[in-house]
Amino acid sequence: MTFLSRLLTALFTLLSATRLFALEHPGGMHPASQLDFVRQQVKQKKEPYYTAYLQLLRKADSVLTAPHHALVDFSVPGYYVKPQEHRANSLAIQQDGFSAYACALAWQLSGKRAYAEKALYFLNAWASINKGYSDFDGPLVMSYSGTSLLMAAELVRPFKRWKTAGRQQFAGWVENVYRKAANAIRGRKNNWADWGRMGSLLAACYLDDTAEIAENVRLIKSDLSHKIADDGSMPEETRREKNGIWYTYFSLAPITASCWIVHNATGEDLFTQTPIKKALDYLLYYNQHPQEWKWYKDPNTGKPGATGFWPANLFVAMYGIYGDPAYKAFTQPHEPIIYEQHHFAWTFPSLTPVKLTPSAP
């Protein structure tokens, strides 16, 4: 190796360690192959992508003048203790996270600079103002709503107007606040763990932390047999009385998103190696036949609404993985779907399809 090549290698290593520039990232929720495919579909005005794209732009346009709501202390009391305060306090990161994510994706697909700048506005606000989280549900809501900020940040990494100081400050927030929250709950038994692992994976991808990616993969594999029973039910979630179907969805959304992130980051397929499909089929059947749900009489089910339709958003995404016609039959009358409520896993599933093979979806 020549002196110049050794010098360049050392410089690359130093810059990588200090994260002074954006590395190429194979992980995250939106790999380059997916974005390239969507751009091509939009250019040709193919459906449902073109209508979903216009739907995204309307969302992004609606927040271009919106103020941020970043808090120094993101304090969220337990939902079943103080539900109104829980909802009100959670809105800060939920509104800003969705806005940042919508704008970042709109920039990637349209190239319009105003979208990237607005996404950075929200990212920089949280990175510079927020110092932590508190109260019983603080780490949970930070984890399941903050996923949107991490996904937005990955999408705008190539934006050259994101200054070095801003990049470093955001990376510091990810490492010292967001990942701390996610890692604090990823060892739990129920959906808390699932959101913690998804958040931790997004943080690890953003920070180029391969050891943490591997640890989250280990955790996912370690307890799926506990989470998913032989019949496809999820015991930790079905016990939630009237909301058992909702919580089954609320667990499967981050589990499947985590598997997608793992596939993008490592190439490993956790979808077909695990009983996830069995749990998805169980959820779909009982959301359509709630009168047969044996765990509680008259359970809540997902229905179309102004801010999204669970679990349809999940099944739009999972049709790309499993190709099950029952999934398509359930979702097609309602597409394109955007899900913009209080958590962010499968938010723009109709626009950004997923598929395990390298070829376009």
mmCIF file of N, CA, C and O in Angstrom, residues 289-356:
data_model
loop_
_atom_site.group_PDB
_atom_site.id
_atom_site.type_symbol
_atom_site.label_atom_id
_atom_site.label_comp_id
_atom_site.label_asym_id
_atom_site.label_seq_id
_atom_site.Cartn_x
_atom_site.Cartn_y
_atom_site.Cartn_z
ATOM 1 N N HIS A 289 -63.651 -10.516 11.509
ATOM 2 C CA HIS A 289 -64.672 -11.329 12.181
ATOM 3 C C HIS A 289 -64.578 -11.139 13.704
ATOM 4 O O HIS A 289 -64.334 -12.094 14.446
ATOM 5 N N PRO A 290 -64.762 -9.928 14.175
ATOM 6 C CA PRO A 290 -64.578 -9.658 15.606
ATOM 7 C C PRO A 290 -65.564 -10.411 16.495
ATOM 8 O O PRO A 290 -65.286 -10.643 17.677
ATOM 9 N N GLN A 291 -66.702 -10.808 15.939
ATOM 10 C CA GLN A 291 -67.678 -11.536 16.732
ATOM 11 C C GLN A 291 -67.153 -12.912 17.153
ATOM 12 O O GLN A 291 -67.672 -13.524 18.097
ATOM 13 N N GLU A 292 -66.091 -13.392 16.486
ATOM 14 C CA GLU A 292 -65.499 -14.692 16.829
ATOM 15 C C GLU A 292 -64.301 -14.558 17.765
ATOM 16 O O GLU A 292 -63.721 -15.574 18.165
ATOM 17 N N TRP A 293 -63.937 -13.348 18.116
ATOM 18 C CA TRP A 293 -62.778 -13.096 18.995
ATOM 19 C C TRP A 293 -63.080 -13.638 20.394
ATOM 20 O O TRP A 293 -63.989 -13.176 21.072
ATOM 21 N N LYS A 294 -62.337 -14.635 20.819
ATOM 22 C CA LYS A 294 -62.666 -15.326 22.067
ATOM 23 C C LYS A 294 -62.125 -14.639 23.314
ATOM 24 O O LYS A 294 -62.444 -15.036 24.437
ATOM 25 N N TRP A 295 -61.313 -13.603 23.119
ATOM 26 C CA TRP A 295 -60.632 -13.001 24.264
ATOM 27 C C TRP A 295 -61.450 -11.923 24.955
ATOM 28 O O TRP A 295 -61.185 -11.601 26.113
ATOM 29 N N TYR A 296 -62.427 -11.346 24.230
ATOM 30 C CA TYR A 296 -63.234 -10.267 24.817
ATOM 31 C C TYR A 296 -64.424 -10.015 23.899
ATOM 32 O O TYR A 296 -64.289 -10.060 22.676
ATOM 33 N N LYS A 297 -65.571 -9.723 24.480
ATOM 34 C CA LYS A 297 -66.766 -9.482 23.677
ATOM 35 C C LYS A 297 -66.721 -8.099 23.039
ATOM 36 O O LYS A 297 -66.380 -7.108 23.674
ATOM 37 N N ASP A 298 -67.082 -8.028 21.770
ATOM 38 C CA ASP A 298 -67.170 -6.765 21.014
ATOM 39 C C ASP A 298 -65.861 -5.981 21.068
ATOM 40 O O ASP A 298 -65.820 -4.815 21.513
ATOM 41 N N PRO A 299 -64.755 -6.542 20.595
ATOM 42 C CA PRO A 299 -63.478 -5.824 20.613
ATOM 43 C C PRO A 299 -63.460 -4.697 19.587
ATOM 44 O O PRO A 299 -64.216 -4.707 18.607
ATOM 45 N N ASN A 300 -62.591 -3.734 19.821
ATOM 46 C CA ASN A 300 -62.396 -2.662 18.853
ATOM 47 C C ASN A 300 -61.667 -3.204 17.625
ATOM 48 O O ASN A 300 -60.751 -4.020 17.739
ATOM 49 N N THR A 301 -62.058 -2.731 16.460
ATOM 50 C CA THR A 301 -61.414 -3.123 15.215
ATOM 51 C C THR A 301 -61.003 -1.888 14.430
ATOM 52 O O THR A 301 -61.504 -0.783 14.669
ATOM 53 N N GLY A 302 -60.102 -2.083 13.474
ATOM 54 C CA GLY A 302 -59.672 -0.979 12.632
ATOM 55 C C GLY A 302 -60.684 -0.658 11.554
ATOM 56 O O GLY A 302 -61.255 -1.566 10.944
ATOM 57 N N LYS A 303 -60.888 0.627 11.331
ATOM 58 C CA LYS A 303 -61.844 1.085 10.322
ATOM 59 C C LYS A 303 -61.262 2.293 9.594
ATOM 60 O O LYS A 303 -60.447 3.019 10.153
ATOM 61 N N PRO A 304 -61.677 2.532 8.364
ATOM 62 C CA PRO A 304 -61.183 3.710 7.634
ATOM 63 C C PRO A 304 -61.468 4.997 8.401
ATOM 64 O O PRO A 304 -62.524 5.139 9.021
ATOM 65 N N GLY A 305 -60.505 5.913 8.368
ATOM 66 C CA GLY A 305 -60.668 7.185 9.067
ATOM 67 C C GLY A 305 -59.858 8.277 8.402
ATOM 68 O O GLY A 305 -59.067 8.019 7.480
ATOM 69 N N ALA A 306 -60.033 9.488 8.893
ATOM 70 C CA ALA A 306 -59.397 10.644 8.275
ATOM 71 C C ALA A 306 -57.877 10.597 8.359
ATOM 72 O O ALA A 306 -57.175 11.117 7.482
ATOM 73 N N THR A 307 -57.342 9.983 9.422
ATOM 74 C CA THR A 307 -55.889 9.972 9.598
ATOM 75 C C THR A 307 -55.283 8.587 9.374
ATOM 76 O O THR A 307 -54.125 8.354 9.733
ATOM 77 N N GLY A 308 -56.042 7.690 8.779
ATOM 78 C CA GLY A 308 -55.474 6.397 8.455
ATOM 79 C C GLY A 308 -56.393 5.245 8.816
ATOM 80 O O GLY A 308 -57.443 5.432 9.431
ATOM 81 N N PHE A 309 -55.995 4.057 8.419
ATOM 82 C CA PHE A 309 -56.806 2.860 8.598
ATOM 83 C C PHE A 309 -55.879 1.721 9.022
ATOM 84 O O PHE A 309 -55.158 1.160 8.211
ATOM 85 N N TRP A 310 -55.874 1.441 10.317
ATOM 86 C CA TRP A 310 -55.159 0.268 10.783
ATOM 87 C C TRP A 310 -56.124 -0.914 10.762
ATOM 88 O O TRP A 310 -57.324 -0.701 10.960
ATOM 89 N N PRO A 311 -55.747 -2.127 10.532
ATOM 90 C CA PRO A 311 -54.399 -2.574 10.174
ATOM 91 C C PRO A 311 -54.154 -2.595 8.672
ATOM 92 O O PRO A 311 -53.249 -3.271 8.198
ATOM 93 N N ALA A 312 -54.969 -1.845 7.899
ATOM 94 C CA ALA A 312 -54.810 -1.865 6.441
ATOM 95 C C ALA A 312 -53.427 -1.385 6.025
ATOM 96 O O ALA A 312 -52.841 -1.915 5.070
ATOM 97 N N ASN A 313 -52.890 -0.376 6.725
ATOM 98 C CA ASN A 313 -51.553 0.099 6.368
ATOM 99 C C ASN A 313 -50.518 -1.018 6.487
ATOM 100 O O ASN A 313 -49.619 -1.156 5.648
ATOM 101 N N LEU A 314 -50.646 -1.839 7.523
ATOM 102 C CA LEU A 314 -49.753 -2.979 7.716
ATOM 103 C C LEU A 314 -49.903 -3.997 6.591
ATOM 104 O O LEU A 314 -48.902 -4.510 6.054
ATOM 105 N N PHE A 315 -51.134 -4.274 6.183
ATOM 106 C CA PHE A 315 -51.349 -5.309 5.170
ATOM 107 C C PHE A 315 -51.004 -4.832 3.767
ATOM 108 O O PHE A 315 -50.669 -5.651 2.901
ATOM 109 N N VAL A 316 -51.063 -3.532 3.514
ATOM 110 C CA VAL A 316 -50.531 -3.023 2.248
ATOM 111 C C VAL A 316 -49.045 -3.371 2.156
ATOM 112 O O VAL A 316 -48.566 -3.884 1.133
ATOM 113 N N ALA A 317 -48.320 -3.095 3.218
ATOM 114 C CA ALA A 317 -46.888 -3.390 3.227
ATOM 115 C C ALA A 317 -46.618 -4.885 3.129
ATOM 116 O O ALA A 317 -45.759 -5.336 2.358
ATOM 117 N N MET A 318 -47.359 -5.677 3.891
ATOM 118 C CA MET A 318 -47.085 -7.110 3.948
ATOM 119 C C MET A 318 -47.518 -7.857 2.683
ATOM 120 O O MET A 318 -47.026 -8.956 2.410
ATOM 121 N N TYR A 319 -48.386 -7.273 1.882
ATOM 122 C CA TYR A 319 -48.683 -7.876 0.587
ATOM 123 C C TYR A 319 -47.420 -7.924 -0.272
ATOM 124 O O TYR A 319 -47.189 -8.892 -1.008
ATOM 125 N N GLY A 320 -46.586 -6.902 -0.156
ATOM 126 C CA GLY A 320 -45.330 -6.891 -0.895
ATOM 127 C C GLY A 320 -44.369 -7.981 -0.466
ATOM 128 O O GLY A 320 -43.534 -8.434 -1.258
ATOM 129 N N ILE A 321 -44.475 -8.413 0.784
ATOM 130 C CA ILE A 321 -43.607 -9.477 1.292
ATOM 131 C C ILE A 321 -44.160 -10.850 0.958
ATOM 132 O O ILE A 321 -43.462 -11.733 0.448
ATOM 133 N N TYR A 322 -45.439 -11.068 1.245
ATOM 134 C CA TYR A 322 -46.012 -12.414 1.163
ATOM 135 C C TYR A 322 -46.874 -12.659 -0.080
ATOM 136 O O TYR A 322 -47.154 -13.818 -0.416
ATOM 137 N N GLY A 323 -47.342 -11.589 -0.715
ATOM 138 C CA GLY A 323 -48.159 -11.759 -1.914
ATOM 139 C C GLY A 323 -49.482 -12.466 -1.671
ATOM 140 O O GLY A 323 -50.056 -13.052 -2.596
ATOM 141 N N ASP A 324 -50.011 -12.396 -0.462
ATOM 142 C CA ASP A 324 -51.259 -13.079 -0.126
ATOM 143 C C ASP A 324 -52.439 -12.295 -0.700
ATOM 144 O O ASP A 324 -52.649 -11.129 -0.332
ATOM 145 N N PRO A 325 -53.228 -12.886 -1.585
ATOM 146 C CA PRO A 325 -54.355 -12.142 -2.186
ATOM 147 C C PRO A 325 -55.377 -11.671 -1.167
ATOM 148 O O PRO A 325 -56.101 -10.695 -1.421
ATOM 149 N N ALA A 326 -55.465 -12.332 -0.007
ATOM 150 C CA ALA A 326 -56.400 -11.883 1.025
ATOM 151 C C ALA A 326 -56.000 -10.507 1.550
ATOM 152 O O ALA A 326 -56.860 -9.701 1.917
ATOM 153 N N TYR A 327 -54.706 -10.242 1.591
ATOM 154 C CA TYR A 327 -54.233 -8.929 2.043
ATOM 155 C C TYR A 327 -54.647 -7.857 1.045
ATOM 156 O O TYR A 327 -55.135 -6.790 1.430
ATOM 157 N N LYS A 328 -54.450 -8.134 -0.232
ATOM 158 C CA LYS A 328 -54.815 -7.167 -1.271
ATOM 159 C C LYS A 328 -56.323 -6.929 -1.303
ATOM 160 O O LYS A 328 -56.780 -5.788 -1.470
ATOM 161 N N ALA A 329 -57.112 -7.979 -1.150
ATOM 162 C CA ALA A 329 -58.571 -7.838 -1.163
ATOM 163 C C ALA A 329 -59.037 -6.940 -0.023
ATOM 164 O O ALA A 329 -59.999 -6.175 -0.160
ATOM 165 N N PHE A 330 -58.347 -7.017 1.112
ATOM 166 C CA PHE A 330 -58.702 -6.212 2.278
ATOM 167 C C PHE A 330 -58.356 -4.741 2.083
ATOM 168 O O PHE A 330 -59.105 -3.852 2.483
ATOM 169 N N THR A 331 -57.223 -4.460 1.446
ATOM 170 C CA THR A 331 -56.728 -3.078 1.385
ATOM 171 C C THR A 331 -57.110 -2.317 0.120
ATOM 172 O O THR A 331 -57.258 -1.097 0.150
ATOM 173 N N GLN A 332 -57.281 -3.019 -0.986
ATOM 174 C CA GLN A 332 -57.417 -2.343 -2.276
ATOM 175 C C GLN A 332 -58.552 -1.316 -2.334
ATOM 176 O O GLN A 332 -58.373 -0.241 -2.921
ATOM 177 N N PRO A 333 -59.712 -1.581 -1.736
ATOM 178 C CA PRO A 333 -60.780 -0.570 -1.814
ATOM 179 C C PRO A 333 -60.440 0.749 -1.125
ATOM 180 O O PRO A 333 -61.123 1.754 -1.364
ATOM 181 N N HIS A 334 -59.406 0.751 -0.304
ATOM 182 C CA HIS A 334 -59.091 1.934 0.497
ATOM 183 C C HIS A 334 -57.786 2.615 0.084
ATOM 184 O O HIS A 334 -57.401 3.616 0.683
ATOM 185 N N GLU A 335 -57.117 2.096 -0.908
ATOM 186 C CA GLU A 335 -55.831 2.667 -1.300
ATOM 187 C C GLU A 335 -56.009 3.855 -2.229
ATOM 188 O O GLU A 335 -57.019 3.950 -2.932
ATOM 189 N N PRO A 336 -55.019 4.767 -2.229
ATOM 190 C CA PRO A 336 -53.769 4.725 -1.471
ATOM 191 C C PRO A 336 -53.976 5.117 -0.009
ATOM 192 O O PRO A 336 -54.825 5.947 0.304
ATOM 193 N N ILE A 337 -53.188 4.514 0.851
ATOM 194 C CA ILE A 337 -53.320 4.712 2.293
ATOM 195 C C ILE A 337 -52.112 5.458 2.841
ATOM 196 O O ILE A 337 -50.966 5.128 2.530
ATOM 197 N N ILE A 338 -52.386 6.479 3.650
ATOM 198 C CA ILE A 338 -51.383 7.124 4.498
ATOM 199 C C ILE A 338 -51.858 6.955 5.931
ATOM 200 O O ILE A 338 -53.043 7.150 6.219
ATOM 201 N N TYR A 339 -50.948 6.575 6.805
ATOM 202 C CA TYR A 339 -51.309 6.417 8.217
ATOM 203 C C TYR A 339 -50.536 7.457 9.018
ATOM 204 O O TYR A 339 -49.315 7.398 9.105
ATOM 205 N N GLU A 340 -51.228 8.408 9.604
ATOM 206 C CA GLU A 340 -50.557 9.535 10.251
ATOM 207 C C GLU A 340 -51.009 9.750 11.688
ATOM 208 O O GLU A 340 -51.031 10.881 12.183
ATOM 209 N N GLN A 341 -51.353 8.682 12.376
ATOM 210 C CA GLN A 341 -51.795 8.856 13.750
ATOM 211 C C GLN A 341 -50.598 8.940 14.700
ATOM 212 O O GLN A 341 -49.644 9.655 14.405
ATOM 213 N N HIS A 342 -50.600 8.223 15.803
ATOM 214 C CA HIS A 342 -49.616 8.540 16.841
ATOM 215 C C HIS A 342 -48.345 7.714 16.807
ATOM 216 O O HIS A 342 -47.445 7.924 17.601
ATOM 217 N N HIS A 343 -48.232 6.772 15.880
ATOM 218 C CA HIS A 343 -47.030 5.955 15.783
ATOM 219 C C HIS A 343 -46.663 5.831 14.308
ATOM 220 O O HIS A 343 -47.518 5.983 13.419
ATOM 221 N N PHE A 344 -45.393 5.536 14.053
ATOM 222 C CA PHE A 344 -44.926 5.577 12.669
ATOM 223 C C PHE A 344 -44.066 4.357 12.355
ATOM 224 O O PHE A 344 -42.906 4.278 12.753
ATOM 225 N N ALA A 345 -44.685 3.413 11.643
ATOM 226 C CA ALA A 345 -43.958 2.270 11.112
ATOM 227 C C ALA A 345 -44.273 2.204 9.616
ATOM 228 O O ALA A 345 -43.459 2.576 8.786
ATOM 229 N N TRP A 346 -45.502 1.777 9.299
ATOM 230 C CA TRP A 346 -45.942 1.727 7.901
ATOM 231 C C TRP A 346 -46.819 2.951 7.629
ATOM 232 O O TRP A 346 -48.030 2.883 7.661
ATOM 233 N N THR A 347 -46.188 4.070 7.342
ATOM 234 C CA THR A 347 -46.858 5.364 7.229
ATOM 235 C C THR A 347 -47.289 5.670 5.799
ATOM 236 O O THR A 347 -48.373 6.195 5.564
ATOM 237 N N PHE A 348 -46.444 5.337 4.831
ATOM 238 C CA PHE A 348 -46.743 5.591 3.416
ATOM 239 C C PHE A 348 -46.646 4.278 2.622
ATOM 240 O O PHE A 348 -45.901 4.177 1.645
ATOM 241 N N PRO A 349 -47.409 3.255 3.014
ATOM 242 C CA PRO A 349 -47.205 1.930 2.414
ATOM 243 C C PRO A 349 -47.617 1.832 0.951
ATOM 244 O O PRO A 349 -47.026 1.066 0.187
ATOM 245 N N SER A 350 -48.635 2.583 0.545
ATOM 246 C CA SER A 350 -49.068 2.505 -0.854
ATOM 247 C C SER A 350 -48.050 3.139 -1.793
ATOM 248 O O SER A 350 -47.935 2.733 -2.960
ATOM 249 N N LEU A 351 -47.334 4.120 -1.306
ATOM 250 C CA LEU A 351 -46.357 4.843 -2.123
ATOM 251 C C LEU A 351 -45.010 4.136 -2.163
ATOM 252 O O LEU A 351 -44.339 4.148 -3.200
ATOM 253 N N THR A 352 -44.612 3.518 -1.047
ATOM 254 C CA THR A 352 -43.268 2.949 -0.940
ATOM 255 C C THR A 352 -43.359 1.453 -0.666
ATOM 256 O O THR A 352 -43.242 1.010 0.478
ATOM 257 N N PRO A 353 -43.590 0.633 -1.701
ATOM 258 C CA PRO A 353 -43.783 -0.804 -1.512
ATOM 259 C C PRO A 353 -42.503 -1.496 -1.051
ATOM 260 O O PRO A 353 -41.395 -1.016 -1.278
ATOM 261 N N VAL A 354 -42.676 -2.634 -0.409
ATOM 262 C CA VAL A 354 -41.537 -3.408 0.082
ATOM 263 C C VAL A 354 -41.517 -4.775 -0.606
ATOM 264 O O VAL A 354 -42.550 -5.323 -0.981
ATOM 265 N N LYS A 355 -40.308 -5.281 -0.798
ATOM 266 C CA LYS A 355 -40.132 -6.586 -1.430
ATOM 267 C C LYS A 355 -38.745 -7.095 -1.071
ATOM 268 O O LYS A 355 -37.792 -6.306 -1.001
ATOM 269 N N LEU A 356 -38.641 -8.404 -0.835
ATOM 270 C CA LEU A 356 -37.371 -8.967 -0.386
ATOM 271 C C LEU A 356 -36.387 -9.187 -1.522
ATOM 272 O O LEU A 356 -35.175 -9.146 -1.298
#
